[in-house]
Short mmCIF file of C-alpha atoms in Angstrom, two decimals:
data_model
loop_
_atom_site.label_atom_id
_atom_site.label_comp_id
_atom_site.label_asym_id
_atom_site.label_seq_id
_atom_site.Cartn_x
_atom_site.Cartn_y
_atom_site.Cartn_z
CA UNK A 147 -71.49 -125.04 -136.49
CA UNK A 148 -70.48 -126.92 -133.30
CA UNK A 149 -67.39 -126.09 -131.26
CA UNK A 150 -65.76 -129.32 -132.44
CA UNK A 151 -66.42 -128.50 -136.08
CA UNK A 152 -65.12 -124.96 -135.61
CA UNK A 153 -61.88 -126.31 -134.15
CA UNK A 154 -61.53 -128.73 -137.05
CA UNK A 155 -62.20 -125.89 -139.48
CA UNK A 156 -59.61 -123.73 -137.77
CA UNK A 157 -56.92 -126.40 -138.04
CA UNK A 158 -57.85 -127.10 -141.65
CA UNK A 159 -57.61 -123.38 -142.42
CA UNK A 160 -54.19 -123.09 -140.78
CA UNK A 161 -52.90 -126.18 -142.57
CA UNK A 162 -54.43 -125.31 -145.93
CA UNK A 163 -54.72 -121.51 -146.42
CA UNK A 164 -56.97 -121.97 -149.43
CA UNK A 165 -59.55 -123.86 -147.39
CA UNK A 166 -62.65 -121.96 -146.23
CA UNK A 167 -65.30 -123.63 -144.01
CA UNK A 168 -68.78 -123.48 -145.49
CA UNK A 169 -70.32 -121.63 -142.53
CA UNK A 170 -67.61 -118.99 -142.52
CA UNK A 171 -67.81 -118.59 -146.28
CA UNK A 172 -71.57 -118.13 -145.88
CA UNK A 173 -70.92 -115.28 -143.42
CA UNK A 174 -68.54 -113.64 -145.90
CA UNK A 175 -71.08 -113.92 -148.72
CA UNK A 176 -73.81 -112.38 -146.57
CA UNK A 177 -71.59 -109.51 -145.45
CA UNK A 178 -70.68 -108.74 -149.06
CA UNK A 179 -74.35 -108.73 -150.04
CA UNK A 180 -75.25 -106.51 -147.07
CA UNK A 181 -72.43 -104.05 -147.78
CA UNK A 182 -73.31 -103.86 -151.48
CA UNK A 183 -76.97 -103.15 -150.66
CA UNK A 184 -75.98 -100.53 -148.08
CA UNK A 185 -73.75 -98.78 -150.63
CA UNK A 186 -76.47 -98.85 -153.28
CA UNK A 187 -79.10 -97.50 -150.87
CA UNK A 188 -77.00 -94.74 -149.34
CA UNK A 189 -75.15 -93.88 -152.54
CA UNK A 190 -78.34 -93.68 -154.60
CA UNK A 191 -80.16 -91.75 -151.90
CA UNK A 192 -77.27 -89.29 -151.48
CA UNK A 193 -77.29 -88.58 -155.21
CA UNK A 194 -81.07 -88.15 -155.21
CA UNK A 195 -80.91 -85.72 -152.28
CA UNK A 196 -78.05 -83.79 -153.86
CA UNK A 197 -80.10 -83.04 -156.97
CA UNK A 198 -83.33 -82.54 -155.00
CA UNK A 199 -81.82 -79.56 -153.17
CA UNK A 200 -80.78 -77.66 -156.27
CA UNK A 201 -82.42 -74.98 -158.37
CA UNK A 202 -85.63 -73.06 -157.65
CA UNK A 203 -86.42 -75.03 -154.51
CA UNK A 204 -83.63 -73.11 -152.74
CA UNK A 205 -85.78 -69.98 -153.01
CA UNK A 206 -87.64 -71.43 -150.05
CA UNK A 207 -85.67 -70.11 -147.03
CA UNK A 208 -86.35 -73.25 -144.99
CA UNK A 209 -84.96 -75.51 -147.70
CA UNK A 210 -82.03 -73.16 -148.28
CA UNK A 211 -81.17 -73.38 -144.57
CA UNK A 212 -81.57 -77.16 -144.66
CA UNK A 213 -79.22 -77.40 -147.62
CA UNK A 214 -76.66 -75.16 -145.95
CA UNK A 215 -76.66 -77.12 -142.68
CA UNK A 216 -77.26 -80.67 -143.94
CA UNK A 217 -73.84 -81.88 -142.78
CA UNK A 218 -74.68 -80.83 -139.23
CA UNK A 219 -77.31 -83.52 -138.86
CA UNK A 220 -76.26 -86.70 -137.09
CA UNK A 221 -78.29 -88.65 -139.62
CA UNK A 222 -75.97 -87.51 -142.40
CA UNK A 223 -72.94 -88.37 -140.28
CA UNK A 224 -74.35 -91.85 -139.79
CA UNK A 225 -74.90 -92.30 -143.53
CA UNK A 226 -71.25 -91.36 -144.09
CA UNK A 227 -70.18 -93.85 -141.39
CA UNK A 228 -72.19 -96.66 -142.98
CA UNK A 229 -70.86 -95.90 -146.45
CA UNK A 230 -67.26 -95.90 -145.18
CA UNK A 231 -67.84 -99.11 -143.22
CA UNK A 232 -69.42 -100.83 -146.21
CA UNK A 233 -66.36 -99.99 -148.30
CA UNK A 234 -64.14 -101.35 -145.50
CA UNK A 235 -66.24 -104.51 -145.40
CA UNK A 236 -65.92 -105.10 -149.12
CA UNK A 237 -62.17 -104.48 -149.02
CA UNK A 238 -61.84 -107.06 -146.22
CA UNK A 239 -64.26 -109.69 -147.54
CA UNK A 240 -63.84 -109.73 -151.31
CA UNK A 241 -60.30 -111.19 -151.05
CA UNK A 242 -61.76 -113.93 -148.80
CA UNK A 243 -64.51 -114.57 -151.33
CA UNK A 244 -61.97 -114.78 -154.14
CA UNK A 245 -59.66 -116.90 -151.94
CA UNK A 246 -56.74 -114.59 -152.59
CA UNK A 247 -53.44 -115.51 -150.93
CA UNK A 248 -52.94 -112.29 -149.04
CA UNK A 249 -49.46 -113.22 -147.81
CA UNK A 250 -48.15 -112.90 -151.35
CA UNK A 251 -49.13 -109.22 -151.62
CA UNK A 252 -47.35 -106.42 -149.69
CA UNK A 253 -50.64 -104.52 -149.55
CA UNK A 254 -53.17 -107.31 -148.92
CA UNK A 255 -51.09 -108.69 -146.05
CA UNK A 256 -52.25 -105.69 -143.98
CA UNK A 257 -55.91 -106.67 -144.36
CA UNK A 258 -55.72 -108.79 -141.23
CA UNK A 259 -55.08 -105.63 -139.20
CA UNK A 260 -57.94 -103.87 -140.97
CA UNK A 261 -60.25 -106.79 -140.15
CA UNK A 262 -59.39 -106.50 -136.47
CA UNK A 263 -60.04 -102.75 -136.49
CA UNK A 264 -63.28 -103.33 -138.41
CA UNK A 265 -64.70 -105.03 -135.32
CA UNK A 266 -63.92 -101.91 -133.27
CA UNK A 267 -65.50 -99.63 -135.89
CA UNK A 268 -68.66 -101.72 -136.00
CA UNK A 269 -68.95 -102.09 -132.22
CA UNK A 270 -67.96 -98.54 -131.32
CA UNK A 271 -69.35 -96.52 -134.24
CA UNK A 272 -71.73 -98.29 -136.61
CA UNK A 273 -73.91 -100.23 -134.18
CA UNK A 274 -74.46 -97.65 -131.40
CA UNK A 275 -74.89 -94.71 -133.77
CA UNK A 276 -77.33 -96.49 -136.09
CA UNK A 277 -79.40 -98.01 -133.28
CA UNK A 278 -79.48 -94.75 -131.28
CA UNK A 279 -80.69 -92.72 -134.27
CA UNK A 280 -83.40 -95.27 -135.08
CA UNK A 281 -84.46 -95.45 -131.42
CA UNK A 282 -84.65 -91.67 -130.92
CA UNK A 283 -85.99 -90.58 -134.29
CA UNK A 284 -89.11 -92.69 -134.81
CA UNK A 285 -90.86 -92.25 -131.44
CA UNK A 286 -90.42 -88.47 -131.69
CA UNK A 287 -91.45 -88.45 -135.36
CA UNK A 288 -94.61 -90.43 -134.58
CA UNK A 289 -95.43 -88.25 -131.57
CA UNK A 290 -94.85 -84.92 -133.32
CA UNK A 291 -92.68 -84.82 -136.41
CA UNK A 292 -92.30 -81.04 -136.15
CA UNK A 293 -89.93 -81.63 -133.23
CA UNK A 294 -87.37 -83.51 -135.32
CA UNK A 295 -88.29 -83.66 -139.02
CA UNK A 296 -90.61 -80.75 -139.91
CA UNK A 297 -93.06 -81.22 -142.74
CA UNK A 298 -91.38 -78.61 -144.96
CA UNK A 299 -88.49 -81.06 -145.39
CA UNK A 300 -90.82 -83.22 -147.53
CA UNK A 301 -90.41 -80.62 -150.29
CA UNK A 302 -86.81 -81.77 -150.73
CA UNK A 303 -86.55 -85.18 -149.08
CA UNK A 304 -89.00 -87.86 -150.17
CA UNK A 305 -90.57 -90.40 -147.77
CA UNK A 306 -88.38 -93.07 -149.39
CA UNK A 307 -85.24 -91.08 -148.59
CA UNK A 308 -86.49 -90.62 -145.03
CA UNK A 309 -86.98 -94.38 -144.66
CA UNK A 310 -83.49 -95.12 -146.01
CA UNK A 311 -81.84 -92.66 -143.61
CA UNK A 312 -83.86 -93.56 -140.52
CA UNK A 313 -85.13 -97.14 -141.00
CA UNK A 314 -82.79 -98.95 -143.40
CA UNK A 315 -79.83 -97.98 -141.21
CA UNK A 316 -81.22 -100.23 -138.46
CA UNK A 317 -81.63 -103.27 -140.70
CA UNK A 318 -78.17 -102.74 -142.21
CA UNK A 319 -76.73 -102.80 -138.69
CA UNK A 320 -78.68 -105.89 -137.68
CA UNK A 321 -77.66 -107.72 -140.84
CA UNK A 322 -74.02 -107.08 -140.01
CA UNK A 323 -74.58 -108.20 -136.41
CA UNK A 324 -75.98 -111.52 -137.66
CA UNK A 325 -73.16 -112.29 -140.07
CA UNK A 326 -70.10 -110.82 -138.35
CA UNK A 327 -68.89 -113.29 -135.71
CA UNK A 328 -67.51 -111.42 -132.72
CA UNK A 329 -66.80 -111.93 -129.04
CA UNK A 330 -67.44 -109.47 -126.23
CA UNK A 331 -64.19 -107.55 -125.73
CA UNK A 332 -62.28 -107.95 -122.47
CA UNK A 333 -62.09 -104.13 -122.31
CA UNK A 334 -64.58 -101.59 -123.65
CA UNK A 335 -62.19 -98.63 -123.48
CA UNK A 336 -61.28 -98.55 -127.18
CA UNK A 337 -64.92 -98.88 -128.26
CA UNK A 338 -66.18 -96.26 -125.82
CA UNK A 339 -63.30 -94.00 -126.84
CA UNK A 340 -64.56 -94.02 -130.44
CA UNK A 341 -68.06 -93.24 -129.20
CA UNK A 342 -66.82 -90.36 -127.05
CA UNK A 343 -65.01 -88.80 -130.00
CA UNK A 344 -68.18 -88.93 -132.10
CA UNK A 345 -70.47 -87.74 -129.29
CA UNK A 346 -68.40 -84.73 -128.27
CA UNK A 347 -67.43 -83.86 -131.86
CA UNK A 348 -71.07 -83.76 -132.85
CA UNK A 349 -72.09 -81.53 -129.95
CA UNK A 350 -69.22 -79.19 -130.74
CA UNK A 351 -70.67 -78.92 -134.24
CA UNK A 352 -74.17 -78.32 -132.82
CA UNK A 353 -73.03 -75.51 -130.54
CA UNK A 354 -70.85 -74.03 -133.30
CA UNK A 355 -73.89 -74.02 -135.57
CA UNK A 356 -75.91 -72.21 -132.89
CA UNK A 357 -73.12 -69.66 -132.39
CA UNK A 358 -72.92 -69.06 -136.14
CA UNK A 359 -76.57 -69.12 -137.17
CA UNK A 360 -78.51 -68.74 -133.94
CA UNK A 361 -80.48 -71.92 -134.66
CA UNK A 362 -80.35 -75.63 -133.89
CA UNK A 363 -80.68 -78.27 -136.63
CA UNK A 364 -83.43 -79.99 -134.67
CA UNK A 365 -86.47 -77.93 -133.54
CA UNK A 366 -86.66 -79.89 -130.28
CA UNK A 367 -83.37 -78.28 -129.22
CA UNK A 368 -84.80 -74.84 -129.97
CA UNK A 369 -87.80 -75.52 -127.73
CA UNK A 370 -85.87 -76.74 -124.71
CA UNK A 371 -82.77 -74.52 -125.00
CA UNK A 372 -82.47 -72.17 -122.06
CA UNK A 373 -84.48 -74.44 -119.76
CA UNK A 374 -83.56 -77.24 -117.37
CA UNK A 375 -84.79 -79.66 -120.01
CA UNK A 376 -81.86 -78.86 -122.31
CA UNK A 377 -79.14 -80.51 -120.18
CA UNK A 378 -81.59 -83.28 -119.33
CA UNK A 379 -82.10 -83.88 -123.04
CA UNK A 380 -78.35 -84.07 -123.62
CA UNK A 381 -78.01 -86.50 -120.71
CA UNK A 382 -80.85 -88.64 -122.03
CA UNK A 383 -79.26 -88.80 -125.48
CA UNK A 384 -75.95 -89.80 -123.92
CA UNK A 385 -77.65 -92.59 -121.93
CA UNK A 386 -79.44 -93.89 -125.03
CA UNK A 387 -76.19 -93.81 -127.00
CA UNK A 388 -74.24 -95.76 -124.37
CA UNK A 389 -77.15 -98.19 -123.87
CA UNK A 390 -77.22 -98.84 -127.61
CA UNK A 391 -73.57 -99.83 -127.37
CA UNK A 392 -73.93 -102.27 -124.49
CA UNK A 393 -77.07 -103.95 -125.82
CA UNK A 394 -75.15 -105.33 -128.81
CA UNK A 395 -73.28 -107.85 -126.67
CA UNK A 396 -76.33 -109.74 -125.33
CA UNK A 397 -77.70 -109.70 -128.88
CA UNK A 398 -74.43 -111.07 -130.19
CA UNK A 399 -74.49 -113.85 -127.60
CA UNK A 400 -77.91 -114.89 -128.91
CA UNK A 401 -76.33 -115.57 -132.28
CA UNK A 402 -72.86 -116.73 -131.21
CA UNK A 403 -72.08 -118.09 -127.78
CA UNK A 404 -68.80 -116.74 -126.40
CA UNK A 405 -66.76 -119.90 -126.99
CA UNK A 406 -67.99 -120.43 -130.53
CA UNK A 407 -67.61 -116.76 -131.39
CA UNK A 408 -63.99 -116.65 -130.29
CA UNK A 409 -63.16 -119.67 -132.43
CA UNK A 410 -65.05 -118.19 -135.38
CA UNK A 411 -63.24 -114.85 -135.06
CA UNK A 412 -59.93 -116.59 -135.53
CA UNK A 413 -61.16 -118.10 -138.79
CA UNK A 414 -62.40 -114.68 -139.92
#
């Protein structure tokens, strides 16, 4: 959609609230489809994993420990983030799809604020966390899976579940990047603030787990803990996490140039 057409669409939308440009409607449809698929994948996988780690399998001490500490894995945090974001997406986009007049509802009128915050959540939480996990996990897994996803985990978590948690998350993020028009923010403080909360909160959980159980969720941490490589590892993870954040903006500009994106944002 050209800049001229976007401007015409914007004015038509402002003049006629029930009017939705075809390209923008297409974006909404695609986001709804992506969010629905993400919910089905993560919801179904979460249920499957819940029942997989029940019963006699917990007699295995490794699986019992895995079950007890599962919420201390960043992968599980990321799944929760993507589920919550998908729900937010559907809440924001279904009224657009149904062409609901939000101004007439005391509740729906607040969706515009939610839509603005959704951009911050995606840019500061969903994209960098999903891309960082995908980027870190698979090279280590391919090199030596015992460092990050030991083979005993296969007793409880199937290869399909592994792919959903560590591969599908990347494609879910990229789908949203393609169909969520955004512009590079004038300030990154709010986005980086969200990332800092997640980063430091997670490492507090990691160290609390070590203080409580004397172990780290990931074997790689156990190997390097107490050596110079431990702080270097933390620094490397921080760099990858921040890099994952900043790389989204050049990628976004490949899909939407800055001028077009700003006009599209105003249309939703």
